[in-house]
mmCIF file of N, CA and C in Angstrom:
data_model
loop_
_atom_site.group_PDB
_atom_site.id
_atom_site.type_symbol
_atom_site.label_atom_id
_atom_site.label_comp_id
_atom_site.label_asym_id
_atom_site.label_seq_id
_atom_site.Cartn_x
_atom_site.Cartn_y
_atom_site.Cartn_z
ATOM 1 N N UNK J 1 51.237 36.027 -25.263
ATOM 2 C CA UNK J 1 50.017 36.030 -26.052
ATOM 3 C C UNK J 1 48.865 35.459 -25.222
ATOM 4 N N UNK J 2 47.691 35.883 -25.562
ATOM 5 C CA UNK J 2 46.496 35.514 -24.811
ATOM 6 C C UNK J 2 45.539 34.712 -25.700
ATOM 7 N N UNK J 3 46.027 33.584 -26.167
ATOM 8 C CA UNK J 3 45.263 32.784 -27.125
ATOM 9 C C UNK J 3 43.960 32.237 -26.536
ATOM 10 N N UNK J 4 44.002 31.779 -25.295
ATOM 11 C CA UNK J 4 42.793 31.207 -24.688
ATOM 12 C C UNK J 4 41.720 32.281 -24.491
ATOM 13 N N UNK J 5 42.136 33.433 -24.006
ATOM 14 C CA UNK J 5 41.186 34.531 -23.794
ATOM 15 C C UNK J 5 40.628 35.016 -25.126
ATOM 16 N N UNK J 6 41.471 35.072 -26.141
ATOM 17 C CA UNK J 6 41.000 35.476 -27.470
ATOM 18 C C UNK J 6 39.955 34.493 -27.992
ATOM 19 N N UNK J 7 40.201 33.202 -27.800
ATOM 20 C CA UNK J 7 39.245 32.188 -28.244
ATOM 21 C C UNK J 7 37.918 32.328 -27.505
ATOM 22 N N UNK J 8 37.970 32.519 -26.198
ATOM 23 C CA UNK J 8 36.737 32.681 -25.419
ATOM 24 C C UNK J 8 36.007 33.960 -25.828
ATOM 25 N N UNK J 9 36.744 35.007 -26.139
ATOM 26 C CA UNK J 9 36.114 36.237 -26.637
ATOM 27 C C UNK J 9 35.352 35.956 -27.920
ATOM 28 N N UNK J 10 35.961 35.208 -28.823
ATOM 29 C CA UNK J 10 35.284 34.835 -30.075
ATOM 30 C C UNK J 10 34.035 33.996 -29.801
ATOM 31 N N UNK J 11 34.120 33.097 -28.832
ATOM 32 C CA UNK J 11 32.951 32.280 -28.469
ATOM 33 C C UNK J 11 31.839 33.138 -27.882
ATOM 34 N N UNK J 12 32.194 34.105 -27.037
ATOM 35 C CA UNK J 12 31.187 34.990 -26.442
ATOM 36 C C UNK J 12 30.495 35.818 -27.520
ATOM 37 N N UNK J 13 31.273 36.326 -28.455
ATOM 38 C CA UNK J 13 30.692 37.099 -29.550
ATOM 39 C C UNK J 13 29.816 36.195 -30.419
ATOM 40 N N UNK J 14 30.240 34.967 -30.638
ATOM 41 C CA UNK J 14 29.432 34.008 -31.395
ATOM 42 C C UNK J 14 28.114 33.728 -30.689
ATOM 43 N N UNK J 15 28.176 33.593 -29.360
ATOM 44 C CA UNK J 15 26.938 33.371 -28.608
ATOM 45 C C UNK J 15 26.003 34.569 -28.760
ATOM 46 N N UNK J 16 26.545 35.776 -28.674
ATOM 47 C CA UNK J 16 25.709 36.964 -28.847
ATOM 48 C C UNK J 16 25.093 36.983 -30.250
ATOM 49 N N UNK J 17 25.896 36.646 -31.253
ATOM 50 C CA UNK J 17 25.379 36.570 -32.618
ATOM 51 C C UNK J 17 24.248 35.542 -32.704
ATOM 52 N N UNK J 18 24.414 34.407 -32.023
ATOM 53 C CA UNK J 18 23.371 33.379 -31.986
ATOM 54 C C UNK J 18 22.081 33.935 -31.391
ATOM 55 N N UNK J 19 22.179 34.709 -30.301
ATOM 56 C CA UNK J 19 20.965 35.277 -29.701
ATOM 57 C C UNK J 19 20.298 36.261 -30.647
ATOM 58 N N UNK J 20 21.098 36.957 -31.448
ATOM 59 C CA UNK J 20 20.537 37.883 -32.441
ATOM 60 C C UNK J 20 19.728 37.119 -33.488
ATOM 61 N N UNK J 21 20.263 36.001 -33.931
ATOM 62 C CA UNK J 21 19.543 35.162 -34.902
ATOM 63 C C UNK J 21 18.252 34.626 -34.281
ATOM 64 N N UNK J 22 18.311 34.251 -32.995
ATOM 65 C CA UNK J 22 17.112 33.752 -32.319
ATOM 66 C C UNK J 22 16.018 34.820 -32.289
ATOM 67 N N UNK J 23 16.401 36.079 -32.092
ATOM 68 C CA UNK J 23 15.412 37.163 -32.100
ATOM 69 C C UNK J 23 14.786 37.288 -33.483
ATOM 70 N N UNK J 24 15.606 37.214 -34.523
ATOM 71 C CA UNK J 24 15.072 37.288 -35.892
ATOM 72 C C UNK J 24 14.081 36.159 -36.160
ATOM 73 N N UNK J 25 14.442 34.950 -35.739
ATOM 74 C CA UNK J 25 13.545 33.804 -35.917
ATOM 75 C C UNK J 25 12.249 33.990 -35.121
ATOM 76 N N UNK J 26 12.383 34.509 -33.896
ATOM 77 C CA UNK J 26 11.204 34.717 -33.059
ATOM 78 C C UNK J 26 10.291 35.789 -33.646
ATOM 79 N N UNK J 27 10.872 36.816 -34.268
ATOM 80 C CA UNK J 27 10.043 37.838 -34.924
ATOM 81 C C UNK J 27 9.130 37.194 -35.964
ATOM 82 N N UNK J 28 9.700 36.313 -36.763
ATOM 83 C CA UNK J 28 8.924 35.631 -37.808
ATOM 84 C C UNK J 28 7.901 34.694 -37.163
ATOM 85 N N UNK J 29 8.344 33.906 -36.201
ATOM 86 C CA UNK J 29 7.466 32.906 -35.586
ATOM 87 C C UNK J 29 6.269 33.537 -34.882
ATOM 88 N N UNK J 30 6.485 34.703 -34.257
ATOM 89 C CA UNK J 30 5.418 35.314 -33.460
ATOM 90 C C UNK J 30 4.799 36.531 -34.143
ATOM 91 N N UNK J 31 5.214 36.813 -35.380
ATOM 92 C CA UNK J 31 4.611 37.903 -36.143
ATOM 93 C C UNK J 31 4.894 39.287 -35.576
ATOM 94 N N UNK J 32 6.067 39.490 -35.052
ATOM 95 C CA UNK J 32 6.438 40.791 -34.484
ATOM 96 C C UNK J 32 7.217 41.569 -35.548
ATOM 97 N N UNK J 33 6.663 42.688 -35.971
ATOM 98 C CA UNK J 33 7.288 43.497 -37.010
ATOM 99 C C UNK J 33 8.343 44.435 -36.411
ATOM 100 N N UNK J 34 9.409 44.681 -37.167
ATOM 101 C CA UNK J 34 10.436 45.649 -36.768
ATOM 102 C C UNK J 34 9.793 47.016 -36.797
ATOM 103 N N UNK J 35 9.956 47.902 -35.865
ATOM 104 C CA UNK J 35 10.895 47.911 -34.754
ATOM 105 C C UNK J 35 10.290 47.451 -33.430
ATOM 106 N N UNK J 36 9.100 46.868 -33.445
ATOM 107 C CA UNK J 36 8.434 46.461 -32.205
ATOM 108 C C UNK J 36 9.293 45.478 -31.408
ATOM 109 N N UNK J 37 9.252 45.616 -30.092
ATOM 110 C CA UNK J 37 9.978 44.700 -29.202
ATOM 111 C C UNK J 37 9.048 44.108 -28.154
ATOM 112 N N UNK J 38 7.769 44.264 -28.375
ATOM 113 C CA UNK J 38 6.808 43.685 -27.437
ATOM 114 C C UNK J 38 5.556 43.288 -28.211
ATOM 115 N N UNK J 39 4.666 42.620 -27.501
ATOM 116 C CA UNK J 39 3.419 42.198 -28.124
ATOM 117 C C UNK J 39 3.136 40.725 -27.967
ATOM 118 N N UNK J 40 4.171 39.956 -27.658
ATOM 119 C CA UNK J 40 4.015 38.522 -27.442
ATOM 120 C C UNK J 40 4.998 38.116 -26.344
ATOM 121 N N UNK J 41 4.510 37.546 -25.250
ATOM 122 C CA UNK J 41 5.400 37.205 -24.129
ATOM 123 C C UNK J 41 6.529 36.248 -24.518
ATOM 124 N N UNK J 42 6.257 35.310 -25.426
ATOM 125 C CA UNK J 42 7.310 34.382 -25.850
ATOM 126 C C UNK J 42 8.403 35.112 -26.624
ATOM 127 N N UNK J 43 8.006 36.012 -27.502
ATOM 128 C CA UNK J 43 8.988 36.823 -28.230
ATOM 129 C C UNK J 43 9.775 37.701 -27.262
ATOM 130 N N UNK J 44 9.074 38.318 -26.323
ATOM 131 C CA UNK J 44 9.728 39.239 -25.388
ATOM 132 C C UNK J 44 10.821 38.544 -24.587
ATOM 133 N N UNK J 45 10.618 37.293 -24.222
ATOM 134 C CA UNK J 45 11.654 36.556 -23.478
ATOM 135 C C UNK J 45 12.885 36.329 -24.359
ATOM 136 N N UNK J 46 12.682 35.973 -25.628
ATOM 137 C CA UNK J 46 13.808 35.776 -26.547
ATOM 138 C C UNK J 46 14.553 37.097 -26.733
ATOM 139 N N UNK J 47 13.817 38.174 -26.904
ATOM 140 C CA UNK J 47 14.414 39.501 -27.083
ATOM 141 C C UNK J 47 15.188 39.923 -25.835
ATOM 142 N N UNK J 48 14.628 39.657 -24.676
ATOM 143 C CA UNK J 48 15.299 40.051 -23.427
ATOM 144 C C UNK J 48 16.586 39.263 -23.207
ATOM 145 N N UNK J 49 16.644 38.025 -23.629
ATOM 146 C CA UNK J 49 17.893 37.258 -23.529
ATOM 147 C C UNK J 49 18.982 37.962 -24.329
ATOM 148 N N UNK J 50 18.644 38.358 -25.551
ATOM 149 C CA UNK J 50 19.634 39.047 -26.381
ATOM 150 C C UNK J 50 20.047 40.370 -25.743
ATOM 151 N N UNK J 51 19.103 41.156 -25.298
ATOM 152 C CA UNK J 51 19.422 42.459 -24.729
ATOM 153 C C UNK J 51 20.187 42.325 -23.410
ATOM 154 N N UNK J 52 19.816 41.347 -22.598
ATOM 155 C CA UNK J 52 20.525 41.144 -21.343
ATOM 156 C C UNK J 52 21.961 40.696 -21.604
ATOM 157 N N UNK J 53 22.162 39.880 -22.617
ATOM 158 C CA UNK J 53 23.520 39.466 -22.987
ATOM 159 C C UNK J 53 24.324 40.686 -23.431
ATOM 160 N N UNK J 54 23.714 41.530 -24.236
ATOM 161 C CA UNK J 54 24.379 42.753 -24.678
ATOM 162 C C UNK J 54 24.735 43.640 -23.487
ATOM 163 N N UNK J 55 23.840 43.751 -22.525
ATOM 164 C CA UNK J 55 24.105 44.572 -21.336
ATOM 165 C C UNK J 55 25.288 44.047 -20.533
ATOM 166 N N UNK J 56 25.483 42.737 -20.520
ATOM 167 C CA UNK J 56 26.583 42.152 -19.752
ATOM 168 C C UNK J 56 27.920 42.190 -20.477
ATOM 169 N N UNK J 57 27.911 42.307 -21.796
ATOM 170 C CA UNK J 57 29.171 42.273 -22.550
ATOM 171 C C UNK J 57 30.156 43.368 -22.119
ATOM 172 N N UNK J 58 29.730 44.621 -21.875
ATOM 173 C CA UNK J 58 30.706 45.636 -21.445
ATOM 174 C C UNK J 58 31.254 45.407 -20.030
ATOM 175 N N UNK J 59 30.604 44.585 -19.263
ATOM 176 C CA UNK J 59 31.130 44.212 -17.947
ATOM 177 C C UNK J 59 32.064 43.016 -18.108
ATOM 178 N N UNK J 60 31.602 42.029 -18.850
ATOM 179 C CA UNK J 60 32.328 40.778 -19.000
ATOM 180 C C UNK J 60 33.630 40.915 -19.797
ATOM 181 N N UNK J 61 33.569 41.484 -20.983
ATOM 182 C CA UNK J 61 34.747 41.470 -21.863
ATOM 183 C C UNK J 61 35.951 42.240 -21.299
ATOM 184 N N UNK J 62 35.788 43.468 -20.816
ATOM 185 C CA UNK J 62 36.967 44.125 -20.233
ATOM 186 C C UNK J 62 37.505 43.386 -19.009
ATOM 187 N N UNK J 63 36.612 42.861 -18.193
ATOM 188 C CA UNK J 63 37.044 42.112 -17.012
ATOM 189 C C UNK J 63 37.798 40.853 -17.419
ATOM 190 N N UNK J 64 37.306 40.175 -18.441
ATOM 191 C CA UNK J 64 37.968 38.980 -18.957
ATOM 192 C C UNK J 64 39.392 39.313 -19.393
ATOM 193 N N UNK J 65 39.543 40.369 -20.171
ATOM 194 C CA UNK J 65 40.856 40.710 -20.710
ATOM 195 C C UNK J 65 41.802 41.247 -19.645
ATOM 196 N N UNK J 66 41.296 42.076 -18.745
ATOM 197 C CA UNK J 66 42.173 42.588 -17.688
ATOM 198 C C UNK J 66 42.624 41.454 -16.766
ATOM 199 N N UNK J 67 41.735 40.518 -16.491
ATOM 200 C CA UNK J 67 42.103 39.348 -15.690
ATOM 201 C C UNK J 67 43.202 38.561 -16.398
ATOM 202 N N UNK J 68 43.046 38.357 -17.699
ATOM 203 C CA UNK J 68 44.057 37.608 -18.468
ATOM 204 C C UNK J 68 45.394 38.321 -18.441
ATOM 205 N N UNK J 69 45.377 39.629 -18.567
ATOM 206 C CA UNK J 69 46.619 40.405 -18.591
ATOM 207 C C UNK J 69 47.303 40.412 -17.229
ATOM 208 N N UNK J 70 46.533 40.623 -16.178
ATOM 209 C CA UNK J 70 47.117 40.797 -14.846
ATOM 210 C C UNK J 70 47.261 39.519 -14.045
ATOM 211 N N UNK J 71 46.488 38.478 -14.400
ATOM 212 C CA UNK J 71 46.537 37.247 -13.590
ATOM 213 C C UNK J 71 46.900 36.040 -14.444
ATOM 214 N N UNK J 72 45.994 35.612 -15.332
ATOM 215 C CA UNK J 72 46.265 34.383 -16.081
ATOM 216 C C UNK J 72 45.342 34.268 -17.286
ATOM 217 N N UNK J 73 45.950 33.998 -18.422
ATOM 218 C CA UNK J 73 45.179 33.754 -19.642
ATOM 219 C C UNK J 73 44.288 32.519 -19.487
ATOM 220 N N UNK J 74 44.856 31.434 -18.982
ATOM 221 C CA UNK J 74 44.107 30.175 -18.866
ATOM 222 C C UNK J 74 42.951 30.288 -17.871
ATOM 223 N N UNK J 75 43.204 30.901 -16.723
ATOM 224 C CA UNK J 75 42.140 31.034 -15.715
ATOM 225 C C UNK J 75 41.052 31.972 -16.225
ATOM 226 N N UNK J 76 41.447 33.048 -16.894
ATOM 227 C CA UNK J 76 40.455 33.952 -17.484
ATOM 228 C C UNK J 76 39.583 33.195 -18.479
ATOM 229 N N UNK J 77 40.208 32.378 -19.299
ATOM 230 C CA UNK J 77 39.462 31.620 -20.300
ATOM 231 C C UNK J 77 38.473 30.654 -19.648
ATOM 232 N N UNK J 78 38.898 29.988 -18.588
ATOM 233 C CA UNK J 78 37.990 29.066 -17.889
ATOM 234 C C UNK J 78 36.804 29.832 -17.310
ATOM 235 N N UNK J 79 37.072 30.963 -16.652
ATOM 236 C CA UNK J 79 35.974 31.770 -16.102
ATOM 237 C C UNK J 79 35.097 32.319 -17.224
ATOM 238 N N UNK J 80 35.702 32.624 -18.361
ATOM 239 C CA UNK J 80 34.922 33.064 -19.514
ATOM 240 C C UNK J 80 34.007 31.972 -20.029
ATOM 241 N N UNK J 81 34.496 30.751 -20.047
ATOM 242 C CA UNK J 81 33.652 29.623 -20.457
ATOM 243 C C UNK J 81 32.506 29.410 -19.472
ATOM 244 N N UNK J 82 32.784 29.613 -18.189
ATOM 245 C CA UNK J 82 31.721 29.519 -17.180
ATOM 246 C C UNK J 82 30.668 30.591 -17.444
ATOM 247 N N UNK J 83 31.128 31.804 -17.770
ATOM 248 C CA UNK J 83 30.191 32.888 -18.082
ATOM 249 C C UNK J 83 29.304 32.503 -19.265
ATOM 250 N N UNK J 84 29.914 31.979 -20.326
ATOM 251 C CA UNK J 84 29.147 31.571 -21.502
ATOM 252 C C UNK J 84 28.157 30.453 -21.145
ATOM 253 N N UNK J 85 28.602 29.491 -20.365
ATOM 254 C CA UNK J 85 27.701 28.406 -19.936
ATOM 255 C C UNK J 85 26.529 28.976 -19.138
ATOM 256 N N UNK J 86 26.801 29.939 -18.276
ATOM 257 C CA UNK J 86 25.729 30.589 -17.522
ATOM 258 C C UNK J 86 24.747 31.304 -18.432
ATOM 259 N N UNK J 87 25.266 31.975 -19.455
ATOM 260 C CA UNK J 87 24.391 32.655 -20.409
ATOM 261 C C UNK J 87 23.532 31.640 -21.166
ATOM 262 N N UNK J 88 24.111 30.500 -21.512
ATOM 263 C CA UNK J 88 23.337 29.464 -22.212
ATOM 264 C C UNK J 88 22.233 28.925 -21.298
ATOM 265 N N UNK J 89 22.567 28.663 -20.035
ATOM 266 C CA UNK J 89 21.536 28.218 -19.084
ATOM 267 C C UNK J 89 20.458 29.282 -18.895
ATOM 268 N N UNK J 90 20.876 30.528 -18.827
ATOM 269 C CA UNK J 90 19.932 31.643 -18.719
ATOM 270 C C UNK J 90 18.984 31.635 -19.918
ATOM 271 N N UNK J 91 19.554 31.496 -21.117
ATOM 272 C CA UNK J 91 18.756 31.511 -22.339
ATOM 273 C C UNK J 91 17.764 30.343 -22.372
ATOM 274 N N UNK J 92 18.246 29.141 -22.075
ATOM 275 C CA UNK J 92 17.355 27.984 -22.154
ATOM 276 C C UNK J 92 16.279 28.041 -21.066
ATOM 277 N N UNK J 93 16.647 28.480 -19.880
ATOM 278 C CA UNK J 93 15.660 28.605 -18.817
ATOM 279 C C UNK J 93 14.634 29.671 -19.108
ATOM 280 N N UNK J 94 15.104 30.830 -19.540
ATOM 281 C CA UNK J 94 14.205 31.960 -19.806
ATOM 282 C C UNK J 94 13.292 31.670 -20.989
ATOM 283 N N UNK J 95 13.759 30.893 -21.949
ATOM 284 C CA UNK J 95 12.910 30.574 -23.100
ATOM 285 C C UNK J 95 11.727 29.702 -22.683
ATOM 286 N N UNK J 96 11.881 28.964 -21.580
ATOM 287 C CA UNK J 96 10.781 28.142 -21.065
ATOM 288 C C UNK J 96 9.818 28.971 -20.217
ATOM 289 N N UNK J 97 10.376 29.753 -19.305
ATOM 290 C CA UNK J 97 9.571 30.609 -18.428
ATOM 291 C C UNK J 97 10.499 31.595 -17.732
ATOM 292 N N UNK J 98 9.989 32.785 -17.479
ATOM 293 C CA UNK J 98 10.817 33.838 -16.878
ATOM 294 C C UNK J 98 11.418 33.415 -15.537
ATOM 295 N N UNK J 99 10.698 32.634 -14.771
ATOM 296 C CA UNK J 99 11.202 32.251 -13.450
ATOM 297 C C UNK J 99 12.255 31.138 -13.502
ATOM 298 N N UNK J 100 12.583 30.653 -14.691
ATOM 299 C CA UNK J 100 13.594 29.594 -14.816
ATOM 300 C C UNK J 100 14.963 30.137 -15.238
ATOM 301 N N UNK J 101 15.129 31.446 -15.227
ATOM 302 C CA UNK J 101 16.386 32.039 -15.675
ATOM 303 C C UNK J 101 17.400 32.229 -14.555
ATOM 304 N N UNK J 102 16.991 32.052 -13.312
ATOM 305 C CA UNK J 102 17.813 32.397 -12.158
ATOM 306 C C UNK J 102 19.141 31.675 -12.049
ATOM 307 N N UNK J 103 19.159 30.369 -12.249
ATOM 308 C CA UNK J 103 20.400 29.601 -12.092
ATOM 309 C C UNK J 103 21.454 30.063 -13.090
ATOM 310 N N UNK J 104 21.062 30.217 -14.343
ATOM 311 C CA UNK J 104 22.002 30.681 -15.361
ATOM 312 C C UNK J 104 22.502 32.080 -15.075
ATOM 313 N N UNK J 105 21.588 32.941 -14.616
ATOM 314 C CA UNK J 105 21.991 34.305 -14.283
ATOM 315 C C UNK J 105 23.007 34.304 -13.152
ATOM 316 N N UNK J 106 22.761 33.497 -12.136
ATOM 317 C CA UNK J 106 23.673 33.429 -10.999
ATOM 318 C C UNK J 106 25.062 32.950 -11.390
ATOM 319 N N UNK J 107 25.114 31.953 -12.262
ATOM 320 C CA UNK J 107 26.402 31.411 -12.706
ATOM 321 C C UNK J 107 27.181 32.461 -13.491
ATOM 322 N N UNK J 108 26.529 33.101 -14.443
ATOM 323 C CA UNK J 108 27.244 34.086 -15.250
ATOM 324 C C UNK J 108 27.614 35.313 -14.429
ATOM 325 N N UNK J 109 26.764 35.714 -13.510
ATOM 326 C CA UNK J 109 27.090 36.859 -12.660
ATOM 327 C C UNK J 109 28.277 36.540 -11.758
ATOM 328 N N UNK J 110 28.315 35.333 -11.208
ATOM 329 C CA UNK J 110 29.445 34.935 -10.350
ATOM 330 C C UNK J 110 30.747 34.934 -11.138
ATOM 331 N N UNK J 111 30.716 34.424 -12.367
ATOM 332 C CA UNK J 111 31.928 34.410 -13.194
ATOM 333 C C UNK J 111 32.387 35.833 -13.491
ATOM 334 N N UNK J 112 31.461 36.713 -13.830
ATOM 335 C CA UNK J 112 31.815 38.102 -14.122
ATOM 336 C C UNK J 112 32.365 38.803 -12.882
ATOM 337 N N UNK J 113 31.775 38.548 -11.732
ATOM 338 C CA UNK J 113 32.254 39.162 -10.489
ATOM 339 C C UNK J 113 33.653 38.655 -10.140
ATOM 340 N N UNK J 114 33.892 37.362 -10.313
ATOM 341 C CA UNK J 114 35.233 36.822 -10.059
ATOM 342 C C UNK J 114 36.270 37.439 -10.990
ATOM 343 N N UNK J 115 35.924 37.584 -12.257
ATOM 344 C CA UNK J 115 36.844 38.225 -13.195
ATOM 345 C C UNK J 115 37.127 39.667 -12.773
ATOM 346 N N UNK J 116 36.075 40.413 -12.483
ATOM 347 C CA UNK J 116 36.214 41.822 -12.112
ATOM 348 C C UNK J 116 36.999 41.981 -10.804
ATOM 349 N N UNK J 117 36.618 41.229 -9.785
ATOM 350 C CA UNK J 117 37.301 41.337 -8.493
ATOM 351 C C UNK J 117 38.760 40.902 -8.603
ATOM 352 N N UNK J 118 39.011 39.855 -9.371
ATOM 353 C CA UNK J 118 40.380 39.381 -9.546
ATOM 354 C C UNK J 118 41.255 40.403 -10.224
ATOM 355 N N UNK J 119 40.776 40.962 -11.329
ATOM 356 C CA UNK J 119 41.594 41.945 -12.034
ATOM 357 C C UNK J 119 41.750 43.207 -11.222
ATOM 358 N N UNK J 120 40.716 43.634 -10.528
ATOM 359 C CA UNK J 120 40.835 44.831 -9.695
ATOM 360 C C UNK J 120 41.849 44.610 -8.574
ATOM 361 N N UNK J 121 41.762 43.462 -7.926
ATOM 362 C CA UNK J 121 42.716 43.148 -6.868
ATOM 363 C C UNK J 121 44.144 43.109 -7.375
ATOM 364 N N UNK J 122 44.352 42.506 -8.550
ATOM 365 C CA UNK J 122 45.698 42.420 -9.127
ATOM 366 C C UNK J 122 46.233 43.801 -9.496
ATOM 367 N N UNK J 123 45.381 44.654 -10.024
ATOM 368 C CA UNK J 123 45.806 46.004 -10.384
ATOM 369 C C UNK J 123 46.187 46.793 -9.138
ATOM 370 N N UNK J 124 45.339 46.750 -8.125
ATOM 371 C CA UNK J 124 45.630 47.475 -6.884
ATOM 372 C C UNK J 124 46.918 46.930 -6.248
ATOM 373 N N UNK J 125 47.071 45.619 -6.235
ATOM 374 C CA UNK J 125 48.279 45.008 -5.667
ATOM 375 C C UNK J 125 49.536 45.533 -6.362
ATOM 376 N N UNK J 126 49.484 45.573 -7.682
ATOM 377 C CA UNK J 126 50.653 46.042 -8.446
ATOM 378 C C UNK J 126 50.904 47.535 -8.243
ATOM 379 N N UNK J 127 49.853 48.295 -8.043
ATOM 380 C CA UNK J 127 50.044 49.727 -7.758
ATOM 381 C C UNK J 127 50.709 49.926 -6.399
ATOM 382 N N UNK J 128 50.319 49.102 -5.436
ATOM 383 C CA UNK J 128 50.862 49.223 -4.083
ATOM 384 C C UNK J 128 52.225 48.566 -3.922
ATOM 385 N N UNK J 129 52.554 47.627 -4.791
ATOM 386 C CA UNK J 129 53.812 46.887 -4.724
ATOM 387 C C UNK J 129 54.519 46.922 -6.084
ATOM 388 N N UNK J 130 55.058 48.076 -6.470
ATOM 389 C CA UNK J 130 55.666 48.184 -7.798
ATOM 390 C C UNK J 130 56.917 47.349 -7.976
#
């Protein structure tokens, strides 16, 4: 069973849900009517955090699960927590100013790359060494 990876998946989805709520709050705070996604730079940064998180989910989640299956549930979960921490740093930095998002982006990208490279390497290894 992959209990740790399942828990981290739930946390990642919870974080995405949190960013969705932040966009709703920002719409009210900055007077941005649905379906508009621009018009106020502060709102646009909140919206971009949510959309960027959504863009990373199809990279992160399959990599997280394949890593857990082929390598380790616990290590996948730790890297998943690093990814979430990076997303949180990205969100807090970007909410202050666009140029403050870099550190969080780098952390989450590194975690996603490690998950992807690890699972790919493990899959190729098993194909070559049945």
